[in-house]
Amino acid sequence: MNETLKEAKELDKKYDLLITINENEERGKPIVVKDNICTQGLRTTAGSKILNNYTPVFDATVISKLKKAGFYTLAKTAQDEFGFGTFSTNCAYKTPKNPNDVERSCGGSSGGTAGYIKASKLVSYGLGQSTGGSISCPAAFCGVVGLTPTYGLVSRYGLIDYANSFDKIGPITKTVKQSAEILNIISGFDGKDPTTISKPAEDYTQYCSKDVKGYKIGVMKQFFSKDVPEEIRKSLWDAIKKLENKGVKYEEINLPLQDYVVPVYYLLATAESSTNLAKYCGLRYGLTKDLEGHYNEFFSQVREEGLGKEAKRRVLLGTFIRMVGYRNAYYLKALKIRTKMIQEYKKIFKKFDALIGPTMPVLSPKFTEIEKLTPVQNYLMDASTIPPNLTGMPAMSIPVNKKGLPIGMQIIADHFQEGKLISLGSAYES
Amino acid sequence: MEVNEETVRHIAKLARIKLDEKEVEQFKKDLSSILELFSKIENVETSDEFTIQPVESNNKLREDKVEESLSEEEIFKNTKHKEEEFFKGPKIK
C-alpha cells in the first residue's frame, strides 16, 4: 500500500474524516473531495443515507478538470447530510472530529475535507462546497485556508445540490497559493452548467505576490461585539495590524441589513432545498424498497427512512414557505431583500477593496455543547459567513493564530475579485 | 408564528415524508420558533426588484447537434426498478 493511502486509513481511524476511500492505488497528486461532488465509479452519498448505495456513472466537471491537471480523488470526505449544518454533526455516517481537539467539531458542512487538510502530512489539496458558509466555517475551526468563489465562477455540474442559487464548489488547502492553484484548474464556463459565467481565464497564482500597499479594507464592526471571545478579537486585530504594516489602510464599518441575513438566508435556502430533495423518491437511484402499495405511500416511506432529522426539518420548512398564502410574505420578500443586500454591498465595494472580520463568532465548540443548541441558536452561528453567500461574493478564511484552537479571518471581496482575496491572504501569510 | 400539528401533517404530506407522532410534536415546536425568527423580515423596506441568481448570467445556447451521452447500461446502473428500457414505478391507483 502506498504511503498516501496508508495515511488516509490511519487518519480516518483517528478522526472519522472520510466516508469512502479510493482503494485503487492511483498515480498523480492526491486530493480529498467533499462527498456531495460526483466521482465516477467512487461512491458518492452527500452524507445522506438516501444515497447510501449511489455510485455515479460520471464525473462532476471539477473532477474532470482536476483529473486532466494530474490529480486523483484519494477519498470522499464526511459532511453534514446534503450540507445541512454548521458543525458536521448532522451526518448519516461518521461525525468528523477536529484534529486539533477530538472532543470538538471540525465545523460544517465541509468538515471532513478541512479536518483532513489539517491532519495530513501528505495531502495539501481538498475540495469543499459552500451554500451559506460551509467552506469558511470548517476552514476556520480546523485552521486551514478555504476559498469560496464568486457564484458562477466554478461549474456546479455533478454537484449534489442543496440550494442552486447559493451553491459553490471551492478549494480547502494548507496555503493561500494552493487555493489559487486549484481555482486556476476548476474555474471557467461550462456548457453543462448554464449559470457559469463566461469570462477570460485568469492566473490566480499571480496575485500571491501582488503588493497590497494602498488597499483599503473595511473592518466589519458587528463581528467584534463583546459576545465574541476576546482571543478571537485580539487575533483579528493583530492580523489587521500586520496588514497595516504592509501598507493596507482600514476603516471600521457597519454592514447593512446584518440583522436580517440569517432569516433571509434560511428562508431562501430551505425553499430551494425542499424542491431539490424532491428527486429522492427511490426510483432511479439511491435508497429504495420493493414496489408495493400506492405511489405516495412508497415515496413517503423511502424518504422517511432515508432522510435524517435536519434534512426533514429543512424540507418541511421550505415546503411551508412555498405554500400559497405564505409565498409572498416569506419567499418573495426574502428575494427582494437579497436584491437590496447586493446593491448595498456593491456600494461598499466602490469604496473598499475588501471586508475583514472573524470567520466565526466562537471557537470550535465541543460536541456536548452542540447537542444543547436549538435549531435557531444553531442557525444564528452562520451570521458572519452568510453575507458573501447571499450576495454571491467571494470569501476566504485563513488561519490567524499559531497557538490554541484555530481562529479564522474572513476576507470578502466584490464579485470576481478573488485576486484581491488571494493578495491579502498571501500578504498576511508572508 | 404558531404552527399547529395539523399544519405539520399537511406539509409533511405535501413533501412526501412520513412522520411519527413524536416527530410531529418536535417539528411543530421547531418550525414555530424558526418562523418567528423569519417574521423579522417584514420590517425591511424594499423595492419590487427581486433576485433569483446573485450574479447575472446570459442565456447561452449550444449548437443543436447530437452529442455523446450516457449509455442505457449506465442510466440504469443505480436502480433495481427497471423493465425493458424504462424505470418502473409504484402503482398510481
XYZ file of C-alpha atoms in Angstrom:
523
model
C 0.000 0.000 0.000
C 1.362 3.433 -0.856
C 2.060 5.974 1.873
C -0.813 8.317 0.945
C -3.405 5.548 1.118
C -1.901 4.276 4.352
C -2.118 7.717 5.892
C -5.743 8.059 4.737
C -6.677 4.895 6.631
C -4.801 5.964 9.731
C -6.281 9.460 9.814
C -9.773 8.140 9.187
C -9.419 5.714 12.064
C -8.285 8.501 14.325
C -10.656 11.309 13.311
C -13.562 9.768 11.296
C -12.975 12.165 8.421
C -13.793 10.009 5.403
C -16.904 8.317 4.012
C -15.273 6.404 1.150
C -11.585 5.767 0.483
C -10.417 5.154 -3.092
C -8.637 1.801 -2.718
C -7.087 1.902 -6.189
C -3.503 2.955 -5.897
C -3.695 5.793 -8.370
C -0.929 7.948 -9.696
C -0.772 11.700 -9.573
C -1.429 14.338 -6.973
C -3.971 13.325 -4.308
C -6.981 15.491 -3.469
C -9.752 14.823 -0.951
C -13.243 15.697 -2.117
C -16.441 16.565 -0.272
C -18.900 13.731 -0.688
C -21.563 15.782 -2.486
C -19.358 16.034 -5.598
C -19.898 13.184 -8.082
C -16.929 10.944 -8.797
C -17.255 8.293 -11.471
C -17.011 4.792 -10.032
C -16.483 6.084 -6.492
C -19.428 6.017 -4.075
C -20.967 9.459 -3.521
C -23.509 9.880 -0.705
C -23.638 13.623 0.109
C -23.550 12.400 3.713
C -27.073 11.004 3.378
C -28.463 7.539 3.934
C -30.799 8.085 0.982
C -27.729 7.916 -1.310
C -26.001 5.148 0.622
C -25.536 2.892 -2.417
C -25.071 5.569 -5.086
C -22.064 5.267 -7.390
C -22.038 7.967 -10.089
C -21.506 6.948 -13.715
C -19.989 10.344 -14.497
C -17.565 12.881 -13.044
C -18.514 16.368 -11.901
C -16.899 18.981 -14.159
C -14.494 19.999 -11.370
C -13.329 16.375 -11.091
C -12.798 16.001 -14.876
C -10.759 19.205 -14.850
C -8.670 18.094 -11.859
C -8.003 14.720 -13.491
C -6.751 16.469 -16.615
C -4.435 18.534 -14.410
C -2.922 15.380 -12.884
C -4.981 14.953 -9.707
C -6.838 11.886 -8.466
C -9.516 11.592 -5.782
C -7.975 9.938 -2.753
C -11.143 9.913 -0.666
C -14.629 11.333 -0.216
C -14.970 13.316 2.985
C -17.537 13.383 5.781
C -20.107 16.168 5.756
C -23.487 17.211 7.109
C -26.227 15.499 5.133
C -26.620 17.472 1.856
C -24.675 20.300 3.548
C -27.363 20.919 6.167
C -25.285 22.001 9.133
C -22.654 24.200 10.730
C -20.780 21.536 12.701
C -20.753 18.315 10.620
C -22.920 16.711 13.266
C -25.934 16.017 11.004
C -24.216 13.057 9.370
C -25.722 9.726 8.362
C -22.297 8.082 8.625
C -19.464 9.487 10.691
C -19.128 12.669 12.675
C -15.657 14.028 11.862
C -13.546 15.036 14.855
C -11.378 18.127 14.885
C -7.696 17.067 14.655
C -6.814 19.964 16.996
C -9.057 18.514 19.733
C -11.120 15.386 19.150
C -13.850 16.493 21.523
C -14.601 19.388 19.200
C -16.268 19.847 15.831
C -14.458 20.294 12.502
C -17.143 22.798 11.560
C -19.514 22.238 8.727
C -20.588 21.335 6.385
C -17.298 20.568 4.580
C -15.868 19.314 7.898
C -14.177 16.153 6.629
C -12.191 17.998 3.963
C -10.988 20.741 6.320
C -10.085 18.231 9.052
C -8.158 16.096 6.577
C -6.141 19.006 5.175
C -5.241 19.989 8.737
C -4.244 16.485 9.838
C -2.486 15.168 6.732
C 1.242 15.403 6.179
C 0.962 14.193 2.585
C -2.168 15.866 1.192
C -2.477 19.646 0.848
C -5.421 19.939 -1.534
C -9.120 19.449 -0.910
C -12.475 20.407 -2.352
C -15.302 21.782 -0.251
C -18.620 23.334 -1.159
C -20.458 26.262 0.348
C -24.101 27.277 0.430
C -24.128 29.551 3.495
C -20.591 29.213 4.878
C -19.664 25.561 4.541
C -16.135 26.272 3.286
C -15.209 29.195 5.562
C -16.561 27.724 8.792
C -14.659 24.401 8.770
C -11.533 26.135 7.425
C -11.671 28.454 10.461
C -12.350 25.712 13.022
C -9.628 23.404 11.664
C -7.002 26.073 10.915
C -6.673 25.831 7.122
C -7.387 28.047 4.098
C -10.819 27.911 2.462
C -11.784 29.860 -0.628
C -15.444 30.312 -1.584
C -15.508 31.607 -5.165
C -17.985 34.034 -6.727
C -21.266 32.319 -7.583
C -20.974 31.036 -11.152
C -17.169 31.080 -11.391
C -16.932 27.307 -10.883
C -19.229 24.780 -12.556
C -21.815 23.033 -10.376
C -22.339 20.217 -12.862
C -22.156 16.989 -10.876
C -22.635 18.704 -7.527
C -25.444 17.192 -5.477
C -27.352 20.382 -4.881
C -28.510 21.950 -1.641
C -29.716 25.370 -2.889
C -28.989 26.123 -6.538
C -28.739 29.903 -6.303
C -26.167 29.633 -3.487
C -24.043 26.523 -4.071
C -20.361 26.997 -4.896
C -17.523 24.485 -5.056
C -14.185 25.792 -3.790
C -10.725 24.752 -2.560
C -9.685 23.972 1.008
C -5.887 23.841 1.274
C -2.937 24.364 3.583
C -1.823 27.639 1.945
C -3.358 30.527 0.006
C -1.214 29.729 -3.043
C -2.537 26.172 -3.152
C -6.108 27.510 -3.188
C -5.154 29.769 -6.109
C -3.700 26.761 -7.972
C -6.938 24.793 -7.558
C -9.052 27.788 -8.595
C -6.984 28.045 -11.796
C -7.966 24.482 -12.618
C -11.642 24.373 -11.654
C -12.926 27.829 -12.701
C -14.430 28.714 -16.067
C -17.551 28.440 -18.193
C -19.138 25.017 -18.540
C -21.829 24.277 -21.110
C -23.305 21.783 -18.668
C -23.986 24.490 -16.064
C -25.811 27.463 -17.635
C -25.203 29.574 -14.504
C -21.430 29.565 -15.017
C -20.028 32.846 -16.253
C -18.013 33.348 -19.442
C -15.026 35.491 -18.721
C -11.372 35.439 -19.721
C -9.299 32.953 -17.706
C -7.038 34.394 -15.029
C -3.890 33.037 -13.431
C -4.875 33.368 -9.782
C -1.403 32.442 -8.518
C -0.015 35.722 -9.885
C -1.970 37.546 -7.143
C 0.068 35.804 -4.437
C 2.990 38.137 -4.987
C 0.998 41.282 -5.670
C 1.756 44.270 -3.425
C -1.212 45.200 -1.233
C 0.087 48.690 -0.443
C -2.757 51.181 -0.758
C -5.516 48.556 -0.407
C -8.459 49.802 1.571
C -10.294 47.350 3.804
C -13.455 47.688 5.851
C -13.367 46.062 9.286
C -16.832 44.598 9.920
C -17.646 46.061 13.317
C -20.687 43.908 14.092
C -18.472 40.813 14.274
C -16.323 42.265 17.068
C -19.051 42.532 19.710
C -18.381 41.687 23.357
C -20.094 38.307 22.895
C -17.203 37.226 20.678
C -14.375 35.696 22.762
C -11.557 38.130 23.392
C -8.902 35.866 21.913
C -10.755 35.921 18.585
C -10.999 39.709 18.593
C -7.351 40.041 19.571
C -6.081 37.637 16.898
C -8.078 39.514 14.278
C -6.738 42.914 15.304
C -3.195 41.530 15.308
C -3.783 40.297 11.752
C -5.232 43.645 10.676
C -2.204 45.444 12.165
C 0.081 43.093 10.265
C -1.690 44.047 7.038
C -1.481 47.711 8.036
C 2.294 47.326 8.293
C 2.256 46.224 4.677
C 0.548 49.415 3.615
C -3.117 48.405 3.869
C -5.476 51.107 5.165
C -8.525 50.213 7.190
C -11.726 51.753 8.430
C -14.384 50.251 10.683
C -17.791 49.888 9.064
C -21.278 48.694 9.902
C -22.712 46.151 7.490
C -26.146 46.969 6.090
C -29.117 44.658 6.807
C -26.983 42.397 9.013
C -29.914 41.688 11.383
C -31.807 40.055 8.543
C -29.185 37.859 6.881
C -29.915 34.714 8.899
C -33.692 34.693 8.272
C -33.307 35.683 4.606
C -30.695 33.001 4.001
C -32.590 30.190 5.727
C -35.842 31.169 4.008
C -34.356 31.019 0.536
C -32.034 28.071 1.116
C -34.715 25.844 2.652
C -37.243 26.788 -0.049
C -34.735 25.758 -2.698
C -33.609 22.617 -0.895
C -37.173 21.392 -0.399
C -37.604 21.324 -4.178
C -34.147 19.837 -4.782
C -34.711 16.945 -2.416
C -37.960 16.006 -4.178
C -35.905 13.893 -6.573
C -35.019 11.375 -3.864
C -38.010 9.120 -4.240
C -36.457 5.662 -4.505
C -36.799 5.096 -8.244
C -33.780 6.000 -10.353
C -31.026 5.821 -7.738
C -30.447 5.779 -4.015
C -32.291 4.036 -1.223
C -35.334 2.077 -2.353
C -37.830 -0.627 -1.412
C -39.960 -3.175 -3.171
C -42.626 -1.579 -5.336
C -45.574 -2.150 -3.079
C -48.578 -0.002 -2.279
C -49.740 3.345 -3.583
C -47.021 5.640 -5.008
C -47.467 8.349 -2.378
C -47.054 5.750 0.342
C -43.960 4.352 -1.396
C -42.250 7.762 -1.755
C -43.121 8.771 1.820
C -41.658 5.573 3.254
C -38.410 5.825 1.283
C -37.985 9.428 2.399
C -38.918 8.692 5.997
C -36.199 6.083 6.142
C -33.561 7.828 4.027
C -33.581 11.409 5.255
C -32.098 12.499 8.581
C -33.715 14.807 11.104
C -32.195 18.101 9.899
C -32.978 17.229 6.256
C -36.597 16.576 7.195
C -36.738 19.820 9.168
C -35.421 21.862 6.235
C -37.657 20.173 3.671
C -40.726 20.793 5.848
C -39.716 24.402 6.435
C -39.080 25.011 2.725
C -42.371 23.374 1.801
C -44.219 25.582 4.255
C -42.586 28.750 2.905
C -43.589 27.945 -0.657
C -47.258 27.300 0.191
C -49.900 29.595 -1.237
C -50.612 32.292 1.312
C -47.054 32.361 2.675
C -45.052 32.534 -0.540
C -45.358 36.308 -0.964
C -44.849 37.189 2.685
C -41.792 34.975 3.083
C -40.160 33.763 -0.103
C -40.753 36.745 -2.376
C -39.945 39.215 0.381
C -36.645 37.441 1.051
C -35.767 37.603 -2.661
C -36.331 41.370 -2.584
C -34.122 41.810 0.470
C -31.471 39.787 -1.325
C -31.549 42.348 -4.161
C -31.229 45.188 -1.684
C -28.287 43.487 0.008
C -26.423 43.005 -3.252
C -26.955 46.679 -4.120
C -25.747 47.813 -0.693
C -22.664 45.604 -0.841
C -21.875 46.856 -4.347
C -21.855 50.382 -2.914
C -19.458 49.318 -0.146
C -17.069 47.802 -2.675
C -16.882 51.090 -4.559
C -15.058 52.394 -1.505
C -13.264 49.281 -0.192
C -11.192 46.561 -1.804
C -12.236 44.010 0.794
C -14.040 43.475 4.095
C -12.441 41.713 7.048
C -13.697 40.133 10.270
C -13.631 36.886 12.239
C -14.973 33.940 10.228
C -16.892 32.514 13.189
C -18.185 34.150 16.385
C -16.927 31.222 18.519
C -14.006 28.824 18.780
C -14.826 25.312 17.615
C -17.389 24.079 20.149
C -17.396 20.706 21.904
C -19.858 18.082 20.706
C -21.508 18.177 24.127
C -22.128 21.925 23.667
C -23.504 21.496 20.139
C -26.045 18.934 21.342
C -27.650 21.578 23.540
C -28.192 24.148 20.776
C -31.740 24.713 19.491
C -32.214 24.923 15.703
C -32.489 28.731 15.929
C -29.286 29.062 18.025
C -27.592 26.789 15.524
C -28.671 28.866 12.511
C -27.515 32.095 14.170
C -23.939 30.735 14.219
C -23.838 31.418 10.460
C -24.386 35.196 10.787
C -20.875 36.144 9.648
C -20.464 33.599 6.840
C -23.882 34.236 5.257
C -23.348 37.764 3.791
C -20.941 36.752 0.986
C -23.024 33.656 0.261
C -26.278 35.653 -0.007
C -24.701 38.234 -2.300
C -22.750 35.647 -4.338
C -19.486 37.372 -3.454
C -16.189 35.530 -2.944
C -14.752 34.991 0.528
C -11.679 33.413 2.015
C -10.952 32.183 5.517
C -7.329 31.986 6.618
C -5.911 30.943 9.988
C -4.576 33.859 12.057
C -3.187 32.299 15.219
C -0.464 29.792 15.918
C -1.302 28.632 19.436
C -4.530 27.242 20.865
C -7.681 26.415 18.952
C -7.618 27.808 15.406
C -9.128 31.212 14.628
C -10.102 32.215 11.103
C -10.066 35.613 9.422
C -12.740 36.033 6.781
C -11.985 38.322 3.839
C -14.825 39.235 1.460
C -14.496 40.964 -1.924
C -16.751 42.084 -4.769
C -17.907 39.636 -7.462
C -14.964 38.110 -9.375
C -12.350 39.845 -7.190
C -10.844 36.565 -5.962
C -7.476 38.123 -6.852
C -7.810 40.633 -4.007
C -8.579 37.868 -1.501
C -5.525 35.957 -2.659
C -3.272 39.049 -2.483
C -4.426 39.971 1.028
C -4.256 36.366 2.227
C -0.747 35.922 0.857
C 0.372 39.242 2.328
C -0.829 38.050 5.727
C 0.864 34.650 5.335
C 4.262 36.026 4.281
C -45.943 32.451 14.225
C -47.511 29.372 15.804
C -47.623 26.206 13.705
C -50.121 23.545 14.769
C -49.986 19.768 14.388
C -52.433 19.803 11.541
C -50.172 22.133 9.520
C -47.118 19.960 10.178
C -49.043 16.895 8.969
C -50.232 18.792 5.908
C -46.755 19.945 4.825
C -45.316 16.505 5.561
C -47.927 15.087 3.200
C -47.025 17.660 0.535
C -43.323 16.861 0.983
C -43.993 13.093 0.943
C -42.327 12.461 4.267
C -43.924 10.082 6.725
C -43.656 11.351 10.315
C -44.414 9.647 13.592
C -46.281 11.447 16.390
C -43.094 12.337 18.227
C -41.665 13.978 15.114
C -44.884 15.930 14.514
C -44.601 17.323 18.029
C -40.890 18.132 17.640
C -41.239 19.827 14.236
C -44.252 21.805 15.438
C -42.023 23.324 18.093
C -39.009 23.810 15.794
C -40.957 25.333 12.931
C -42.770 27.758 15.223
C -39.542 29.151 16.633
C -37.814 29.301 13.241
C -40.789 31.095 11.669
C -40.703 33.587 14.499
C -37.101 34.353 13.524
C -38.194 34.654 9.883
C -41.031 37.084 10.656
C -38.394 39.763 11.339
C -38.035 40.391 7.632
C -41.438 42.086 7.473
C -39.764 45.248 8.761
C -37.397 45.681 5.833
C -38.377 48.195 3.190
C -37.578 47.033 -0.309
C -38.298 47.861 -3.895
C -40.130 45.310 -6.046
C -36.939 44.105 -7.693
C -36.100 40.540 -6.693
C -33.067 38.344 -7.187
C -33.158 34.753 -8.386
C -29.426 34.467 -9.153
C -26.917 36.651 -7.290
C -24.732 37.081 -10.385
C -26.318 37.848 -13.733
C -25.733 35.343 -16.477
C -26.995 35.472 -20.041
C -28.692 32.625 -21.844
C -26.127 30.526 -23.571
C -27.289 28.130 -26.236
C -25.250 25.350 -27.706
C -25.472 24.237 -31.292
C -28.350 21.835 -31.874
C -26.415 18.701 -32.713
C -26.185 15.219 -31.294
C -23.593 14.779 -28.562
C -22.353 11.770 -26.701
C -24.458 10.866 -23.660
C -24.784 8.044 -21.135
C -25.413 4.506 -22.347
C -28.547 2.593 -21.380
C -26.497 0.442 -19.057
C -25.103 3.493 -17.279
C -28.511 5.128 -16.925
C -29.973 2.103 -15.129
C -26.865 1.231 -13.167
C -28.147 2.664 -9.880
C -31.674 1.212 -9.868
C -33.233 -2.185 -9.459
C -36.567 -0.918 -10.755
C -36.013 -1.448 -14.459
C -38.252 -3.025 -17.032
C -37.145 -3.149 -20.657
C -35.794 0.362 -21.249
C -37.981 2.015 -18.599
C -37.829 2.886 -14.912
C -40.590 1.028 -13.161
C -42.566 2.896 -10.503
C -45.175 2.039 -7.853
C -48.874 1.857 -8.706
C -50.780 5.095 -9.172
C -54.135 3.558 -8.205
